[in-house]
Amino acid sequence: MLHIILLDSALELMPREISHLKQIQQHASRRGKKSSEILLDQTYHGQSMTKLAQSEHRGRPDITFLSLLTILETPLCKEGLLGVHLHLQDGQVVSVQNDVRLPRNYDRFVGLIEQLLLKKQVPPQGKPLLSITQESLQDLILRLTAGSDKAMTLLAIEGGKQTTIDDFRSLLPQDSSIPVIVGIGAFPHGTLSEEIVSLFDTHLELDREVMMAWHVCAEIIWTYSARVKAIENRYM
Ligand SMILES: C[S@@+](CC[C@H](N)C(=O)[O-])C[C@H]1O[C@@H](n2cnc3c(N)ncnc32)[C@H](O)[C@@H]1O
């Protein structure tokens, strides 16, 4: 089974340091919400964000949105061979049910994530489609790899081992019962901490230039699908 973890996802509620600023207050009131209840988004809050530490790393919910649209509802996902997890910049881990149908509209996605961060799960009652777990990133990786000595942990990262699609395919197990955990950054600029990088055994560079996170997700998901014959098996 393939598990994709979107790392350092740039999803957070408005930080207190800038929630009082005019640009933020005006945007929140246009949306009929309190400023503390809206997601930080560079598109609307770029000027105010210059006051935040590591601002270039934060405030890009669209990266997670496009990555999730790319990986959910694929044949691999429908076969139950895909696990999806979000790691947030404050260290929290979000579990995403693989039968979730995300809104196709970005504004509706933002509303969903705001609800998740405020209520800890969506929908707030009943079976959660997205929920904030009590696990750390390390706990999550340990749980996903437990009980399999063949489990693989791969990190897509610029500066990793230069890897073509063919190299990547032959690295993957053909047996879909072996867990393959892949970490992909879901932030705009900057780098992952050494602590996060060290949780993954193999570091792969998939192109000589920086790729969009959702293109990396697509390459990984379709290469893995071909390796475990996920689509062939659906025609049998
Ligand atoms: C947009 S990049 C992250 C920020 C990047 N350092 C920058 O300055 O724009 C998003 C993620 O995609 C993956 N990625 C981007 N380019 C890659 C490449 N050439 N090979 C492997 N992974 C890549 C990495 O996981 C990275 O964290």
Short mmCIF file of C-alpha atoms and ligand atoms in Angstrom, two decimals:
data_model
loop_
_atom_site.label_atom_id
_atom_site.label_comp_id
_atom_site.label_asym_id
_atom_site.label_seq_id
_atom_site.Cartn_x
_atom_site.Cartn_y
_atom_site.Cartn_z
CA MET A 1 0.00 0.00 0.00
CA LEU A 2 1.18 3.48 -0.82
CA HIS A 3 0.95 6.15 1.88
CA ILE A 4 1.45 9.75 0.84
CA ILE A 5 2.29 12.20 3.61
CA LEU A 6 2.09 15.87 2.61
CA LEU A 7 4.79 17.40 4.79
CA ASP A 8 4.82 20.86 6.41
CA SER A 9 1.49 21.57 4.71
CA ALA A 10 1.03 25.33 4.56
CA LEU A 11 -2.40 25.26 6.25
CA GLU A 12 -2.97 27.26 9.44
CA LEU A 13 -5.55 29.51 11.05
CA MET A 14 -4.67 33.20 11.18
CA PRO A 15 -1.74 33.69 13.59
CA ARG A 16 -2.50 36.04 16.50
CA GLU A 17 0.45 38.31 15.65
CA ILE A 18 -1.30 39.62 12.54
CA SER A 19 -5.02 38.92 13.15
CA HIS A 20 -5.62 42.55 14.26
CA LEU A 21 -4.23 44.10 11.05
CA LYS A 22 -6.63 46.01 8.78
CA GLN A 23 -6.04 43.81 5.71
CA ILE A 24 -6.90 40.69 7.72
CA GLN A 25 -9.91 42.21 9.51
CA GLN A 26 -11.36 43.40 6.20
CA HIS A 27 -10.94 40.01 4.54
CA ALA A 28 -12.48 38.20 7.51
CA SER A 29 -15.45 40.54 7.59
CA ARG A 30 -16.03 40.10 3.82
CA ARG A 31 -16.20 36.36 4.57
CA GLY A 32 -18.51 36.90 7.58
CA LYS A 33 -15.99 35.28 9.96
CA LYS A 34 -13.76 36.29 12.86
CA SER A 35 -10.16 36.90 11.80
CA SER A 36 -9.03 34.07 14.10
CA GLU A 37 -11.26 31.63 12.18
CA ILE A 38 -9.89 32.13 8.68
CA LEU A 39 -7.00 30.34 6.97
CA LEU A 40 -3.79 32.22 6.34
CA ASP A 41 -3.53 32.70 2.57
CA GLN A 42 -0.77 34.57 0.76
CA THR A 43 -3.18 35.60 -1.99
CA TYR A 44 -5.20 37.72 0.41
CA HIS A 45 -2.77 38.33 3.28
CA GLY A 46 0.59 38.65 1.54
CA GLN A 47 1.31 42.18 2.74
CA SER A 48 0.48 41.37 6.40
CA MET A 49 2.40 38.08 6.18
CA THR A 50 5.71 39.91 5.76
CA LYS A 51 5.52 40.44 9.54
CA LEU A 52 5.53 36.68 10.20
CA ALA A 53 8.58 34.48 10.77
CA GLN A 54 9.26 32.08 7.87
CA SER A 55 6.51 33.77 5.85
CA GLU A 56 7.77 32.29 2.58
CA HIS A 57 7.07 28.79 3.96
CA ARG A 58 3.47 29.50 5.03
CA GLY A 59 -0.02 30.47 3.85
CA ARG A 60 -0.49 28.37 0.69
CA PRO A 61 -3.58 26.15 1.18
CA ASP A 62 -3.81 25.81 -2.62
CA ILE A 63 -0.76 23.50 -2.63
CA THR A 64 -2.52 20.96 -0.40
CA PHE A 65 -5.80 21.48 -2.32
CA LEU A 66 -4.22 20.71 -5.71
CA SER A 67 -2.19 17.81 -4.31
CA LEU A 68 -5.26 16.20 -2.72
CA LEU A 69 -7.30 16.63 -5.91
CA THR A 70 -4.45 14.91 -7.77
CA ILE A 71 -4.28 11.87 -5.51
CA LEU A 72 -7.80 11.27 -4.21
CA GLU A 73 -10.39 9.41 -6.29
CA THR A 74 -7.69 7.85 -8.52
CA PRO A 75 -8.04 4.14 -9.40
CA LEU A 76 -5.34 3.37 -6.78
CA CYS A 77 -7.37 5.17 -4.17
CA LYS A 78 -10.58 3.40 -5.22
CA GLU A 79 -8.74 0.06 -4.91
CA GLY A 80 -8.03 0.89 -1.24
CA LEU A 81 -4.28 0.90 -1.92
CA LEU A 82 -3.67 4.52 -0.96
CA GLY A 83 -3.40 6.18 2.46
CA VAL A 84 -3.33 9.98 2.68
CA HIS A 85 -2.02 12.01 5.60
CA LEU A 86 -1.33 15.70 6.15
CA HIS A 87 1.48 16.85 8.40
CA LEU A 88 1.03 20.48 9.47
CA GLN A 89 3.75 23.00 10.26
CA ASP A 90 2.86 22.94 13.98
CA GLY A 91 3.53 19.15 13.99
CA GLN A 92 -0.10 17.97 14.00
CA VAL A 93 -1.04 15.05 11.75
CA VAL A 94 -4.36 14.90 9.89
CA SER A 95 -5.83 11.63 8.77
CA VAL A 96 -7.72 11.79 5.43
CA GLN A 97 -10.23 9.02 4.70
CA ASN A 98 -9.47 7.74 1.23
CA ASP A 99 -13.15 7.80 0.24
CA VAL A 100 -13.48 11.53 0.90
CA ARG A 101 -14.81 13.57 -2.05
CA LEU A 102 -13.17 16.94 -1.75
CA PRO A 103 -14.95 20.07 -2.92
CA ARG A 104 -13.74 20.99 -6.42
CA ASN A 105 -13.99 24.64 -5.51
CA TYR A 106 -11.03 26.23 -3.67
CA ASP A 107 -13.14 28.52 -1.47
CA ARG A 108 -15.19 25.56 -0.30
CA PHE A 109 -11.98 23.62 0.43
CA VAL A 110 -10.74 26.54 2.54
CA GLY A 111 -14.03 26.48 4.51
CA LEU A 112 -13.59 22.74 5.10
CA ILE A 113 -10.03 23.13 6.42
CA GLU A 114 -11.09 26.02 8.66
CA GLN A 115 -13.75 23.75 10.14
CA LEU A 116 -11.16 20.96 10.57
CA LEU A 117 -8.71 23.21 12.42
CA LEU A 118 -11.43 24.68 14.66
CA LYS A 119 -13.42 21.50 15.42
CA LYS A 120 -10.61 18.90 15.01
CA GLN A 121 -12.66 16.87 12.55
CA VAL A 122 -15.03 17.24 9.58
CA PRO A 123 -17.87 16.69 9.63
CA PRO A 124 -17.91 17.72 13.33
CA GLN A 125 -20.27 14.83 14.16
CA GLY A 126 -20.36 11.26 12.89
CA LYS A 127 -17.69 9.42 10.92
CA PRO A 128 -14.83 11.86 10.29
CA LEU A 129 -13.61 12.29 6.71
CA LEU A 130 -10.70 14.40 7.91
CA SER A 131 -9.52 14.42 11.51
CA ILE A 132 -6.63 15.74 13.56
CA THR A 133 -4.94 12.80 15.24
CA GLN A 134 -2.91 12.60 18.45
CA GLU A 135 0.06 11.13 16.55
CA SER A 136 3.33 12.86 15.77
CA LEU A 137 4.86 12.42 12.31
CA GLN A 138 7.33 9.93 13.75
CA ASP A 139 4.52 7.93 15.44
CA LEU A 140 2.62 7.86 12.15
CA ILE A 141 5.59 6.52 10.18
CA LEU A 142 6.35 3.94 12.86
CA ARG A 143 2.73 2.76 12.86
CA LEU A 144 2.55 2.53 9.05
CA THR A 145 5.79 0.55 8.81
CA ALA A 146 5.25 -1.68 11.89
CA GLY A 147 5.27 -5.40 11.25
CA SER A 148 6.91 -5.25 7.81
CA ASP A 149 10.67 -5.57 7.45
CA LYS A 150 10.30 -4.69 3.76
CA ALA A 151 8.46 -1.38 4.36
CA MET A 152 10.04 1.58 2.57
CA THR A 153 10.21 5.24 3.57
CA LEU A 154 10.94 7.59 0.66
CA LEU A 155 11.27 11.35 0.64
CA ALA A 156 10.88 13.38 -2.57
CA ILE A 157 13.42 16.14 -2.20
CA GLU A 158 15.57 18.37 -4.35
CA GLY A 159 19.20 17.30 -3.92
CA GLY A 160 18.24 13.66 -3.23
CA LYS A 161 19.46 10.73 -5.37
CA GLN A 162 18.81 11.60 -9.03
CA THR A 163 16.05 9.21 -10.08
CA THR A 164 14.30 8.65 -13.42
CA ILE A 165 10.76 7.29 -13.60
CA ASP A 166 12.19 3.88 -14.60
CA ASP A 167 14.60 3.90 -11.62
CA PHE A 168 11.74 4.87 -9.36
CA ARG A 169 9.47 2.10 -10.68
CA SER A 170 12.11 -0.60 -10.16
CA LEU A 171 12.76 0.60 -6.62
CA LEU A 172 9.13 0.00 -5.66
CA PRO A 173 7.84 -3.41 -4.49
CA GLN A 174 5.44 -5.22 -6.86
CA ASP A 175 3.64 -6.63 -3.82
CA SER A 176 1.05 -4.08 -2.75
CA SER A 177 0.90 -5.52 0.77
CA ILE A 178 4.33 -3.99 1.48
CA PRO A 179 3.92 -0.47 2.93
CA VAL A 180 5.57 2.31 0.92
CA ILE A 181 5.57 5.66 2.71
CA VAL A 182 6.35 8.72 0.58
CA GLY A 183 6.84 12.23 1.99
CA ILE A 184 6.28 15.27 -0.25
CA GLY A 185 6.54 18.89 0.90
CA ALA A 186 3.32 20.93 0.61
CA PHE A 187 4.83 24.36 1.24
CA PRO A 188 5.89 27.05 -1.25
CA HIS A 189 9.54 27.81 -0.41
CA GLY A 190 12.23 26.83 2.05
CA THR A 191 13.29 23.41 3.25
CA LEU A 192 12.22 20.64 5.61
CA SER A 193 13.91 20.37 9.01
CA GLU A 194 16.72 17.85 9.49
CA GLU A 195 14.45 16.09 11.99
CA ILE A 196 11.76 15.48 9.33
CA VAL A 197 14.28 14.55 6.62
CA SER A 198 15.88 11.96 8.93
CA LEU A 199 12.57 10.08 9.34
CA PHE A 200 12.87 8.84 5.72
CA ASP A 201 15.47 6.25 4.68
CA THR A 202 15.73 7.08 0.97
CA HIS A 203 15.82 10.58 -0.53
CA LEU A 204 14.91 10.91 -4.20
CA GLU A 205 15.22 13.79 -6.64
CA LEU A 206 12.77 13.34 -9.52
CA ASP A 207 13.89 16.19 -11.76
CA ARG A 208 16.84 18.57 -11.94
CA GLU A 209 14.47 21.50 -11.33
CA VAL A 210 11.99 22.21 -8.55
CA MET A 211 8.65 20.56 -9.27
CA MET A 212 5.19 21.52 -8.12
CA ALA A 213 4.15 19.34 -5.19
CA TRP A 214 1.08 18.10 -7.10
CA HIS A 215 3.24 17.04 -10.07
CA VAL A 216 5.40 15.02 -7.67
CA CYS A 217 2.24 13.46 -6.21
CA ALA A 218 1.05 12.56 -9.73
CA GLU A 219 4.38 10.98 -10.74
CA ILE A 220 4.50 8.90 -7.58
CA ILE A 221 0.93 7.74 -7.60
CA TRP A 222 0.83 6.68 -11.26
CA THR A 223 4.27 5.01 -11.15
CA TYR A 224 3.23 3.05 -8.06
CA SER A 225 -0.14 2.16 -9.69
CA ALA A 226 1.72 0.72 -12.70
CA ARG A 227 4.16 -1.18 -10.47
CA VAL A 228 1.45 -2.96 -8.46
CA LYS A 229 -0.79 -3.32 -11.56
CA ALA A 230 -3.61 -1.48 -9.82
CA ILE A 231 -5.42 -0.69 -13.07
CA GLU A 232 -4.93 -4.11 -14.74
CA ASN A 233 -6.42 -5.70 -11.64
CA ARG A 234 -9.54 -3.53 -11.94
CA TYR A 235 -10.25 -5.04 -15.39
CA MET A 236 -9.97 -8.62 -14.18
C1 LIG B 1 7.66 23.45 -4.24
S1 LIG B 1 8.59 22.26 -3.46
C2 LIG B 1 9.08 22.95 -1.94
C3 LIG B 1 9.81 24.21 -1.93
C4 LIG B 1 11.01 24.36 -2.77
N1 LIG B 1 12.22 24.16 -1.99
C5 LIG B 1 11.01 25.76 -3.36
O1 LIG B 1 11.90 26.54 -3.04
O2 LIG B 1 10.08 26.09 -4.12
C6 LIG B 1 7.41 21.12 -2.88
C7 LIG B 1 7.87 19.72 -2.69
O3 LIG B 1 7.90 19.03 -3.91
C8 LIG B 1 8.91 18.04 -3.89
N2 LIG B 1 9.84 18.36 -4.96
C9 LIG B 1 9.96 19.51 -5.64
N3 LIG B 1 10.89 19.41 -6.60
C10 LIG B 1 11.36 18.15 -6.52
C11 LIG B 1 12.34 17.41 -7.26
N4 LIG B 1 13.01 17.95 -8.25
N5 LIG B 1 12.55 16.13 -6.91
C12 LIG B 1 11.88 15.55 -5.90
N6 LIG B 1 10.95 16.20 -5.17
C13 LIG B 1 10.69 17.47 -5.48
C14 LIG B 1 9.57 18.10 -2.53
O4 LIG B 1 8.98 17.14 -1.68
C15 LIG B 1 9.25 19.52 -2.10
O5 LIG B 1 9.24 19.65 -0.71
#
